[in-house]
PDB file of C-alpha atoms and ligand atoms in Angstrom:
ATOM      1  CA  UNK A   1      64.271 102.811  48.108  1.00  0.00           C
ATOM      2  CA  UNK A   2      64.614 104.463  44.715  1.00  0.00           C
ATOM      3  CA  UNK A   3      63.297 107.977  44.768  1.00  0.00           C
ATOM      4  CA  UNK A   4      64.275 109.080  41.249  1.00  0.00           C
ATOM      5  CA  UNK A   5      64.789 106.914  38.311  1.00  0.00           C
ATOM      6  CA  UNK A   6      65.917 108.196  34.876  1.00  0.00           C
ATOM      7  CA  UNK A   7      65.644 105.552  32.145  1.00  0.00           C
ATOM      8  CA  UNK A   8      67.093 105.711  28.630  1.00  0.00           C
ATOM      9  CA  UNK A   9      66.716 109.459  28.422  1.00  0.00           C
ATOM     10  CA  UNK A  10      67.737 111.213  25.165  1.00  0.00           C
ATOM     11  CA  UNK A  11      67.894 115.037  25.017  1.00  0.00           C
ATOM     12  CA  UNK A  12      69.073 117.747  22.728  1.00  0.00           C
ATOM     13  CA  UNK A  13      68.791 121.331  21.581  1.00  0.00           C
ATOM     14  CA  UNK A  14      67.440 121.849  18.096  1.00  0.00           C
ATOM     15  CA  UNK A  15      69.323 119.460  15.763  1.00  0.00           C
ATOM     16  CA  UNK A  16      71.927 118.619  18.408  1.00  0.00           C
ATOM     17  CA  UNK A  17      71.542 115.459  20.434  1.00  0.00           C
ATOM     18  CA  UNK A  18      73.187 115.819  23.878  1.00  0.00           C
ATOM     19  CA  UNK A  19      72.215 112.936  26.181  1.00  0.00           C
ATOM     20  CA  UNK A  20      71.862 109.474  24.636  1.00  0.00           C
ATOM     21  CA  UNK A  21      70.083 106.724  26.401  1.00  0.00           C
ATOM     22  CA  UNK A  22      71.112 108.021  29.797  1.00  0.00           C
ATOM     23  CA  UNK A  23      69.881 106.097  32.882  1.00  0.00           C
ATOM     24  CA  UNK A  24      70.416 106.589  36.569  1.00  0.00           C
ATOM     25  CA  UNK A  25      68.813 106.169  39.932  1.00  0.00           C
ATOM     26  CA  UNK A  26      68.905 108.053  43.178  1.00  0.00           C
ATOM     27  CA  UNK A  27      67.803 106.699  46.567  1.00  0.00           C
ATOM     28  CA  UNK A  28      66.182 108.449  49.498  1.00  0.00           C
ATOM     29  CA  UNK A  29      68.750 110.794  51.239  1.00  0.00           C
ATOM     30  CA  UNK A  30      71.447 109.267  49.020  1.00  0.00           C
ATOM     31  CA  UNK A  31      74.285 111.432  47.556  1.00  0.00           C
ATOM     32  CA  UNK A  32      75.100 110.442  43.982  1.00  0.00           C
ATOM     33  CA  UNK A  33      77.523 112.160  41.609  1.00  0.00           C
ATOM     34  CA  UNK A  34      77.770 112.599  37.855  1.00  0.00           C
ATOM     35  CA  UNK A  35      81.312 113.192  36.714  1.00  0.00           C
ATOM     36  CA  UNK A  36      82.538 113.882  33.245  1.00  0.00           C
ATOM     37  CA  UNK A  37      84.484 116.281  30.985  1.00  0.00           C
ATOM     38  CA  UNK A  38      83.275 119.648  29.703  1.00  0.00           C
ATOM     39  CA  UNK A  39      80.369 119.353  27.281  1.00  0.00           C
ATOM     40  CA  UNK A  40      79.552 115.762  28.249  1.00  0.00           C
ATOM     41  CA  UNK A  41      75.959 116.675  28.902  1.00  0.00           C
ATOM     42  CA  UNK A  42      75.853 116.678  32.697  1.00  0.00           C
ATOM     43  CA  UNK A  43      74.035 120.010  33.045  1.00  0.00           C
ATOM     44  CA  UNK A  44      71.609 119.121  30.285  1.00  0.00           C
ATOM     45  CA  UNK A  45      70.688 115.899  32.139  1.00  0.00           C
ATOM     46  CA  UNK A  46      70.136 117.868  35.418  1.00  0.00           C
ATOM     47  CA  UNK A  47      68.092 120.414  33.502  1.00  0.00           C
ATOM     48  CA  UNK A  48      65.994 117.641  32.081  1.00  0.00           C
ATOM     49  CA  UNK A  49      65.302 116.133  35.413  1.00  0.00           C
ATOM     50  CA  UNK A  50      64.285 119.585  36.708  1.00  0.00           C
ATOM     51  CA  UNK A  51      61.880 119.999  33.754  1.00  0.00           C
ATOM     52  CA  UNK A  52      63.767 122.741  31.995  1.00  0.00           C
ATOM     53  CA  UNK A  53      64.593 120.594  28.991  1.00  0.00           C
ATOM     54  CA  UNK A  54      62.032 118.215  27.577  1.00  0.00           C
ATOM     55  CA  UNK A  55      63.491 114.736  26.860  1.00  0.00           C
ATOM     56  CA  UNK A  56      63.101 113.318  23.396  1.00  0.00           C
ATOM     57  CA  UNK A  57      62.864 109.783  24.559  1.00  0.00           C
ATOM     58  CA  UNK A  58      62.974 107.899  27.785  1.00  0.00           C
ATOM     59  CA  UNK A  59      61.211 108.077  31.110  1.00  0.00           C
ATOM     60  CA  UNK A  60      61.704 109.898  34.424  1.00  0.00           C
ATOM     61  CA  UNK A  61      59.988 108.424  37.510  1.00  0.00           C
ATOM     62  CA  UNK A  62      59.913 110.383  40.730  1.00  0.00           C
ATOM     63  CA  UNK A  63      58.381 109.188  43.993  1.00  0.00           C
ATOM     64  CA  UNK A  64      56.576 106.392  42.155  1.00  0.00           C
ATOM     65  CA  UNK A  65      55.021 108.581  39.535  1.00  0.00           C
ATOM     66  CA  UNK A  66      55.959 109.237  35.912  1.00  0.00           C
ATOM     67  CA  UNK A  67      57.015 112.878  35.574  1.00  0.00           C
ATOM     68  CA  UNK A  68      58.669 112.853  32.156  1.00  0.00           C
ATOM     69  CA  UNK A  69      58.383 116.255  30.512  1.00  0.00           C
ATOM     70  CA  UNK A  70      56.725 117.975  33.447  1.00  0.00           C
ATOM     71  CA  UNK A  71      57.520 121.702  33.675  1.00  0.00           C
ATOM     72  CA  UNK A  72      59.949 123.079  36.230  1.00  0.00           C
ATOM     73  CA  UNK A  73      57.306 124.590  38.585  1.00  0.00           C
ATOM     74  CA  UNK A  74      55.536 121.258  38.764  1.00  0.00           C
ATOM     75  CA  UNK A  75      58.766 119.422  39.433  1.00  0.00           C
ATOM     76  CA  UNK A  76      59.757 121.978  42.127  1.00  0.00           C
ATOM     77  CA  UNK A  77      56.359 121.523  43.790  1.00  0.00           C
ATOM     78  CA  UNK A  78      56.804 117.771  43.732  1.00  0.00           C
ATOM     79  CA  UNK A  79      60.291 118.213  45.315  1.00  0.00           C
ATOM     80  CA  UNK A  80      62.847 118.199  42.522  1.00  0.00           C
ATOM     81  CA  UNK A  81      64.899 121.426  42.588  1.00  0.00           C
ATOM     82  CA  UNK A  82      67.874 122.514  40.583  1.00  0.00           C
ATOM     83  CA  UNK A  83      70.699 124.732  41.965  1.00  0.00           C
ATOM     84  CA  UNK A  84      72.052 125.819  38.530  1.00  0.00           C
ATOM     85  CA  UNK A  85      75.631 126.046  37.330  1.00  0.00           C
ATOM     86  CA  UNK A  86      76.876 129.614  37.840  1.00  0.00           C
ATOM     87  CA  UNK A  87      74.512 130.154  40.818  1.00  0.00           C
ATOM     88  CA  UNK A  88      72.100 132.527  38.989  1.00  0.00           C
ATOM     89  CA  UNK A  89      71.186 134.538  42.062  1.00  0.00           C
ATOM     90  CA  UNK A  90      69.470 137.836  41.561  1.00  0.00           C
ATOM     91  CA  UNK A  91      72.178 140.524  42.078  1.00  0.00           C
ATOM     92  CA  UNK A  92      69.830 143.482  42.634  1.00  0.00           C
ATOM     93  CA  UNK A  93      67.665 141.696  45.208  1.00  0.00           C
ATOM     94  CA  UNK A  94      68.645 141.231  48.847  1.00  0.00           C
ATOM     95  CA  UNK A  95      69.791 137.939  50.306  1.00  0.00           C
ATOM     96  CA  UNK A  96      66.456 137.500  52.040  1.00  0.00           C
ATOM     97  CA  UNK A  97      64.520 138.259  48.839  1.00  0.00           C
ATOM     98  CA  UNK A  98      66.609 135.724  46.942  1.00  0.00           C
ATOM     99  CA  UNK A  99      65.908 133.148  49.655  1.00  0.00           C
ATOM    100  CA  UNK A 100      62.147 133.801  49.516  1.00  0.00           C
ATOM    101  CA  UNK A 101      62.189 133.350  45.690  1.00  0.00           C
ATOM    102  CA  UNK A 102      63.194 129.723  46.357  1.00  0.00           C
ATOM    103  CA  UNK A 103      59.779 129.197  47.924  1.00  0.00           C
ATOM    104  CA  UNK A 104      57.912 130.496  44.844  1.00  0.00           C
ATOM    105  CA  UNK A 105      55.802 127.316  44.591  1.00  0.00           C
ATOM    106  CA  UNK A 106      54.725 127.385  48.208  1.00  0.00           C
ATOM    107  CA  UNK A 107      51.799 129.176  49.767  1.00  0.00           C
ATOM    108  CA  UNK A 108      52.491 128.536  53.503  1.00  0.00           C
ATOM    109  CA  UNK A 109      53.631 131.891  54.681  1.00  0.00           C
ATOM    110  CA  UNK A 110      54.373 130.748  58.255  1.00  0.00           C
ATOM    111  CA  UNK A 111      56.410 127.774  56.977  1.00  0.00           C
ATOM    112  CA  UNK A 112      58.313 130.063  54.563  1.00  0.00           C
ATOM    113  CA  UNK A 113      59.168 132.525  57.320  1.00  0.00           C
ATOM    114  CA  UNK A 114      60.293 129.617  59.587  1.00  0.00           C
ATOM    115  CA  UNK A 115      62.470 128.183  56.762  1.00  0.00           C
ATOM    116  CA  UNK A 116      64.132 131.663  56.173  1.00  0.00           C
ATOM    117  CA  UNK A 117      65.226 131.425  59.833  1.00  0.00           C
ATOM    118  CA  UNK A 118      66.345 127.843  59.400  1.00  0.00           C
ATOM    119  CA  UNK A 119      68.489 128.805  56.355  1.00  0.00           C
ATOM    120  CA  UNK A 120      69.968 131.751  58.325  1.00  0.00           C
ATOM    121  CA  UNK A 121      71.035 129.369  61.081  1.00  0.00           C
ATOM    122  CA  UNK A 122      72.356 126.723  58.736  1.00  0.00           C
ATOM    123  CA  UNK A 123      74.174 129.369  56.690  1.00  0.00           C
ATOM    124  CA  UNK A 124      75.159 132.049  59.278  1.00  0.00           C
ATOM    125  CA  UNK A 125      76.699 134.310  56.575  1.00  0.00           C
ATOM    126  CA  UNK A 126      73.257 134.681  55.050  1.00  0.00           C
ATOM    127  CA  UNK A 127      71.879 136.026  58.407  1.00  0.00           C
ATOM    128  CA  UNK A 128      74.760 138.513  58.595  1.00  0.00           C
ATOM    129  CA  UNK A 129      74.103 139.665  55.032  1.00  0.00           C
ATOM    130  CA  UNK A 130      70.298 139.391  55.129  1.00  0.00           C
ATOM    131  CA  UNK A 131      69.656 142.934  53.745  1.00  0.00           C
ATOM    132  CA  UNK A 132      72.631 143.150  51.404  1.00  0.00           C
ATOM    133  CA  UNK A 133      72.218 142.820  47.644  1.00  0.00           C
ATOM    134  CA  UNK A 134      72.961 139.458  46.231  1.00  0.00           C
ATOM    135  CA  UNK A 135      75.526 141.001  43.893  1.00  0.00           C
ATOM    136  CA  UNK A 136      77.624 142.222  46.828  1.00  0.00           C
ATOM    137  CA  UNK A 137      78.286 138.637  47.997  1.00  0.00           C
ATOM    138  CA  UNK A 138      81.571 136.804  47.297  1.00  0.00           C
ATOM    139  CA  UNK A 139      81.421 133.774  44.994  1.00  0.00           C
ATOM    140  CA  UNK A 140      81.326 131.357  47.945  1.00  0.00           C
ATOM    141  CA  UNK A 141      78.591 133.319  49.643  1.00  0.00           C
ATOM    142  CA  UNK A 142      76.570 133.389  46.407  1.00  0.00           C
ATOM    143  CA  UNK A 143      76.953 129.615  46.245  1.00  0.00           C
ATOM    144  CA  UNK A 144      75.675 129.203  49.792  1.00  0.00           C
ATOM    145  CA  UNK A 145      72.734 131.528  48.917  1.00  0.00           C
ATOM    146  CA  UNK A 146      71.996 129.459  45.794  1.00  0.00           C
ATOM    147  CA  UNK A 147      71.936 126.201  47.773  1.00  0.00           C
ATOM    148  CA  UNK A 148      69.820 127.763  50.536  1.00  0.00           C
ATOM    149  CA  UNK A 149      67.484 129.182  47.915  1.00  0.00           C
ATOM    150  CA  UNK A 150      67.097 125.669  46.563  1.00  0.00           C
ATOM    151  CA  UNK A 151      66.381 124.210  49.997  1.00  0.00           C
ATOM    152  CA  UNK A 152      63.624 126.844  50.529  1.00  0.00           C
ATOM    153  CA  UNK A 153      61.548 124.779  48.132  1.00  0.00           C
ATOM    154  CA  UNK A 154      61.716 121.927  50.608  1.00  0.00           C
ATOM    155  CA  UNK A 155      63.099 119.567  47.978  1.00  0.00           C
ATOM    156  CA  UNK A 156      63.243 115.811  48.207  1.00  0.00           C
ATOM    157  CA  UNK A 157      65.894 115.839  45.567  1.00  0.00           C
ATOM    158  CA  UNK A 158      68.427 118.718  45.242  1.00  0.00           C
ATOM    159  CA  UNK A 159      70.204 118.797  41.870  1.00  0.00           C
ATOM    160  CA  UNK A 160      73.477 120.534  42.461  1.00  0.00           C
ATOM    161  CA  UNK A 161      75.385 121.693  39.332  1.00  0.00           C
ATOM    162  CA  UNK A 162      79.075 122.367  39.981  1.00  0.00           C
ATOM    163  CA  UNK A 163      78.725 123.990  43.442  1.00  0.00           C
ATOM    164  CA  UNK A 164      82.487 124.228  43.863  1.00  0.00           C
ATOM    165  CA  UNK A 165      83.153 126.087  40.620  1.00  0.00           C
ATOM    166  CA  UNK A 166      85.553 128.973  41.115  1.00  0.00           C
ATOM    167  CA  UNK A 167      85.782 128.537  44.885  1.00  0.00           C
ATOM    168  CA  UNK A 168      88.957 128.422  46.977  1.00  0.00           C
ATOM    169  CA  UNK A 169      89.909 125.115  48.553  1.00  0.00           C
ATOM    170  CA  UNK A 170      88.737 126.418  51.959  1.00  0.00           C
ATOM    171  CA  UNK A 171      85.313 127.241  50.603  1.00  0.00           C
ATOM    172  CA  UNK A 172      85.199 123.869  48.826  1.00  0.00           C
ATOM    173  CA  UNK A 173      85.592 122.241  52.241  1.00  0.00           C
ATOM    174  CA  UNK A 174      82.648 124.351  53.500  1.00  0.00           C
ATOM    175  CA  UNK A 175      80.543 123.314  50.559  1.00  0.00           C
ATOM    176  CA  UNK A 176      81.476 119.677  51.154  1.00  0.00           C
ATOM    177  CA  UNK A 177      80.322 119.859  54.782  1.00  0.00           C
ATOM    178  CA  UNK A 178      77.002 121.439  53.685  1.00  0.00           C
ATOM    179  CA  UNK A 179      76.391 118.724  51.036  1.00  0.00           C
ATOM    180  CA  UNK A 180      77.121 115.987  53.541  1.00  0.00           C
ATOM    181  CA  UNK A 181      74.602 117.552  55.947  1.00  0.00           C
ATOM    182  CA  UNK A 182      71.711 118.099  53.476  1.00  0.00           C
ATOM    183  CA  UNK A 183      70.329 114.647  53.927  1.00  0.00           C
ATOM    184  CA  UNK A 184      70.321 114.675  57.716  1.00  0.00           C
ATOM    185  CA  UNK A 185      69.233 118.263  58.201  1.00  0.00           C
ATOM    186  CA  UNK A 186      66.705 118.620  55.329  1.00  0.00           C
ATOM    187  CA  UNK A 187      65.908 114.969  54.353  1.00  0.00           C
ATOM    188  CA  UNK A 188      66.826 115.591  50.742  1.00  0.00           C
ATOM    189  CA  UNK A 189      68.809 113.407  48.371  1.00  0.00           C
ATOM    190  CA  UNK A 190      71.560 115.054  46.296  1.00  0.00           C
ATOM    191  CA  UNK A 191      72.494 114.540  42.663  1.00  0.00           C
ATOM    192  CA  UNK A 192      75.764 116.327  42.355  1.00  0.00           C
ATOM    193  CA  UNK A 193      77.555 117.289  39.155  1.00  0.00           C
ATOM    194  CA  UNK A 194      81.138 118.227  39.706  1.00  0.00           C
ATOM    195  CA  UNK A 195      84.314 118.913  37.902  1.00  0.00           C
ATOM    196  CA  UNK A 196      86.161 118.706  41.248  1.00  0.00           C
ATOM    197  CA  UNK A 197      86.482 114.957  41.355  1.00  0.00           C
ATOM    198  CA  UNK A 198      88.092 115.135  44.764  1.00  0.00           C
ATOM    199  CA  UNK A 199      84.990 116.695  46.236  1.00  0.00           C
ATOM    200  CA  UNK A 200      82.581 114.452  44.358  1.00  0.00           C
ATOM    201  CA  UNK A 201      84.406 111.268  45.308  1.00  0.00           C
ATOM    202  CA  UNK A 202      84.511 112.312  48.969  1.00  0.00           C
ATOM    203  CA  UNK A 203      80.837 112.971  49.449  1.00  0.00           C
ATOM    204  CA  UNK A 204      79.007 110.612  47.132  1.00  0.00           C
ATOM    205  CA  UNK A 205      78.075 107.036  47.787  1.00  0.00           C
ATOM    206  CA  UNK A 206      77.747 106.179  44.116  1.00  0.00           C
ATOM    207  CA  UNK A 207      78.672 107.790  40.845  1.00  0.00           C
ATOM    208  CA  UNK A 208      78.168 107.897  37.184  1.00  0.00           C
ATOM    209  CA  UNK A 209      80.794 108.958  34.593  1.00  0.00           C
ATOM    210  CA  UNK A 210      79.319 110.649  31.592  1.00  0.00           C
ATOM    211  CA  UNK A 211      81.032 110.888  28.223  1.00  0.00           C
ATOM    212  CA  UNK A 212      79.541 112.321  25.070  1.00  0.00           C
ATOM    213  CA  UNK A 213      76.123 112.281  26.544  1.00  0.00           C
ATOM    214  CA  UNK A 214      76.198 108.588  27.543  1.00  0.00           C
ATOM    215  CA  UNK A 215      76.749 107.030  30.987  1.00  0.00           C
ATOM    216  CA  UNK A 216      80.119 105.323  30.345  1.00  0.00           C
ATOM    217  CA  UNK A 217      80.678 103.853  33.821  1.00  0.00           C
ATOM    218  CA  UNK A 218      78.655 103.650  37.044  1.00  0.00           C
ATOM    219  CA  UNK A 219      79.238 102.079  40.417  1.00  0.00           C
ATOM    220  CA  UNK A 220      79.983 102.550  44.088  1.00  0.00           C
ATOM    221  CA  UNK A 221      82.352 105.405  44.780  1.00  0.00           C
ATOM    222  CA  UNK A 222      85.203 103.162  45.944  1.00  0.00           C
ATOM    223  CA  UNK A 223      85.090 101.308  42.730  1.00  0.00           C
ATOM    224  CA  UNK A 224      85.136 104.487  40.663  1.00  0.00           C
ATOM    225  CA  UNK A 225      87.950 105.885  42.730  1.00  0.00           C
ATOM    226  CA  UNK A 226      90.021 102.782  42.073  1.00  0.00           C
ATOM    227  CA  UNK A 227      89.117 102.299  38.470  1.00  0.00           C
ATOM    228  CA  UNK A 228      92.137 102.750  36.243  1.00  0.00           C
ATOM    229  CA  UNK A 229      89.926 103.324  33.226  1.00  0.00           C
ATOM    230  CA  UNK A 230      88.215 106.137  35.026  1.00  0.00           C
ATOM    231  CA  UNK A 231      91.500 107.647  35.855  1.00  0.00           C
ATOM    232  CA  UNK A 232      92.617 107.433  32.327  1.00  0.00           C
ATOM    233  CA  UNK A 233      89.347 108.787  30.933  1.00  0.00           C
ATOM    234  CA  UNK A 234      88.768 111.588  33.346  1.00  0.00           C
ATOM    235  CA  UNK A 235      90.506 111.832  36.717  1.00  0.00           C
ATOM    236  CA  UNK A 236      94.042 112.072  35.345  1.00  0.00           C
ATOM    237  CA  UNK A 237      93.587 115.643  34.254  1.00  0.00           C
ATOM    238  CA  UNK A 238      91.732 116.850  37.323  1.00  0.00           C
ATOM    239  CA  UNK A 239      93.329 118.454  40.308  1.00  0.00           C
ATOM    240  CA  UNK A 240      91.849 117.023  43.480  1.00  0.00           C
ATOM    241  CA  UNK A 241      91.318 119.822  45.993  1.00  0.00           C
ATOM    242  CA  UNK A 242      88.844 118.440  48.518  1.00  0.00           C
TER     243      UNK A 242
HETATM  244  N1  LIG B   1      71.021 125.961  25.403  1.00  0.00           N
HETATM  245  C1  LIG B   1      71.762 125.238  24.498  1.00  0.00           C
HETATM  246  N2  LIG B   1      71.606 125.283  23.229  1.00  0.00           N
HETATM  247  C2  LIG B   1      72.354 124.547  22.359  1.00  0.00           C
HETATM  248  N3  LIG B   1      73.302 123.725  22.769  1.00  0.00           N
HETATM  249  C3  LIG B   1      73.571 123.670  24.112  1.00  0.00           C
HETATM  250  C4  LIG B   1      72.829 124.347  25.062  1.00  0.00           C
HETATM  251  N4  LIG B   1      73.299 124.097  26.309  1.00  0.00           N
HETATM  252  C5  LIG B   1      74.324 123.248  26.132  1.00  0.00           C
HETATM  253  N5  LIG B   1      74.447 122.937  24.805  1.00  0.00           N
HETATM  254  C6  LIG B   1      75.476 121.974  24.227  1.00  0.00           C
HETATM  255  O1  LIG B   1      75.142 120.694  24.730  1.00  0.00           O
HETATM  256  C7  LIG B   1      76.366 119.989  25.039  1.00  0.00           C
HETATM  257  C8  LIG B   1      76.337 119.562  26.504  1.00  0.00           C
HETATM  258  O2  LIG B   1      76.352 120.725  27.388  1.00  0.00           O
HETATM  259  P1  LIG B   1      76.213 120.594  28.874  1.00  0.00           P
HETATM  260  O3  LIG B   1      76.166 122.006  29.396  1.00  0.00           O
HETATM  261  O4  LIG B   1      75.050 119.708  29.237  1.00  0.00           O
HETATM  262  O5  LIG B   1      77.537 119.883  29.313  1.00  0.00           O
HETATM  263  P2  LIG B   1      78.295 119.743  30.703  1.00  0.00           P
HETATM  264  O6  LIG B   1      78.688 118.357  30.817  1.00  0.00           O
HETATM  265  O7  LIG B   1      77.472 120.313  31.789  1.00  0.00           O
HETATM  266  O8  LIG B   1      79.561 120.692  30.462  1.00  0.00           O
HETATM  267  P3  LIG B   1      80.364 121.572  31.553  1.00  0.00           P
HETATM  268  O9  LIG B   1      81.249 120.684  32.371  1.00  0.00           O
HETATM  269  O10 LIG B   1      81.195 122.482  30.662  1.00  0.00           O
HETATM  270  O11 LIG B   1      79.350 122.304  32.394  1.00  0.00           O
HETATM  271  C9  LIG B   1      77.495 120.971  24.730  1.00  0.00           C
HETATM  272  O12 LIG B   1      77.991 120.602  23.421  1.00  0.00           O
HETATM  273  C10 LIG B   1      76.819 122.298  24.712  1.00  0.00           C
HETATM  274  O13 LIG B   1      77.520 123.152  23.815  1.00  0.00           O
HETATM  275 MG1  LIG B   2      77.587 121.822  33.063  1.00  0.00          MG
END
């Protein structure tokens, strides 16, 4: 069943057009990846799906309803949540305060308290560092916090923008295990943007290759892995670490 469908979306900033005619789909509890070189427009497409960038053309359908151009709080409430590139955690707030911020669209205090406990058991490091400032965490710990904060919104779709950026191979493995578990544990689908092709190709069922704002290639992950064109275009220059 298709949960999210992006059709012919065009985006930009001021006079600059970024995404051109971009289309993709995401199924229930599916993991799908968007690969592509720097500046291709991957983050802009995720930000558009999350409601942070208004598309200039095209349509976004989520859970059977048209949500094109809806603001981020509405999208979060519906269940579409972005874990942004660079983590963006609040360095002066504690780990627990950061977690609770993820539930900003919710009003169910008991459910939120229960979910803080759930996150602390799924990410034990966050329990150990509950009262520490976000800024005191390592890069990997901040990434876990960013993902956990996203999950606090009880998303149906988690948009993960480069979760492995700057992490050691060991931590990339941990992130990989977490991504693989998100569907089963939290019932969410994952749309994963990654520069680490090794990680993306090892967790996703399907993928899209974005180039100059357009979807150049799409298909099942085995096909993308084997595709010589894809290697030539993109994978050749990327170190696979997962
Ligand atoms: N806020 C902004 N204002 C103006 N231009 C922007 C803005 N954000 C991104 N861009 C431009 O849009 C284009 C696509 O950027 P985007 O961040 O979506 O690419 P990306 O594929 O995520 O790249 P990366 O792999 O480096 O994260 C780039 O040329 C970038 O300079
Ligand atoms: Mg990006």
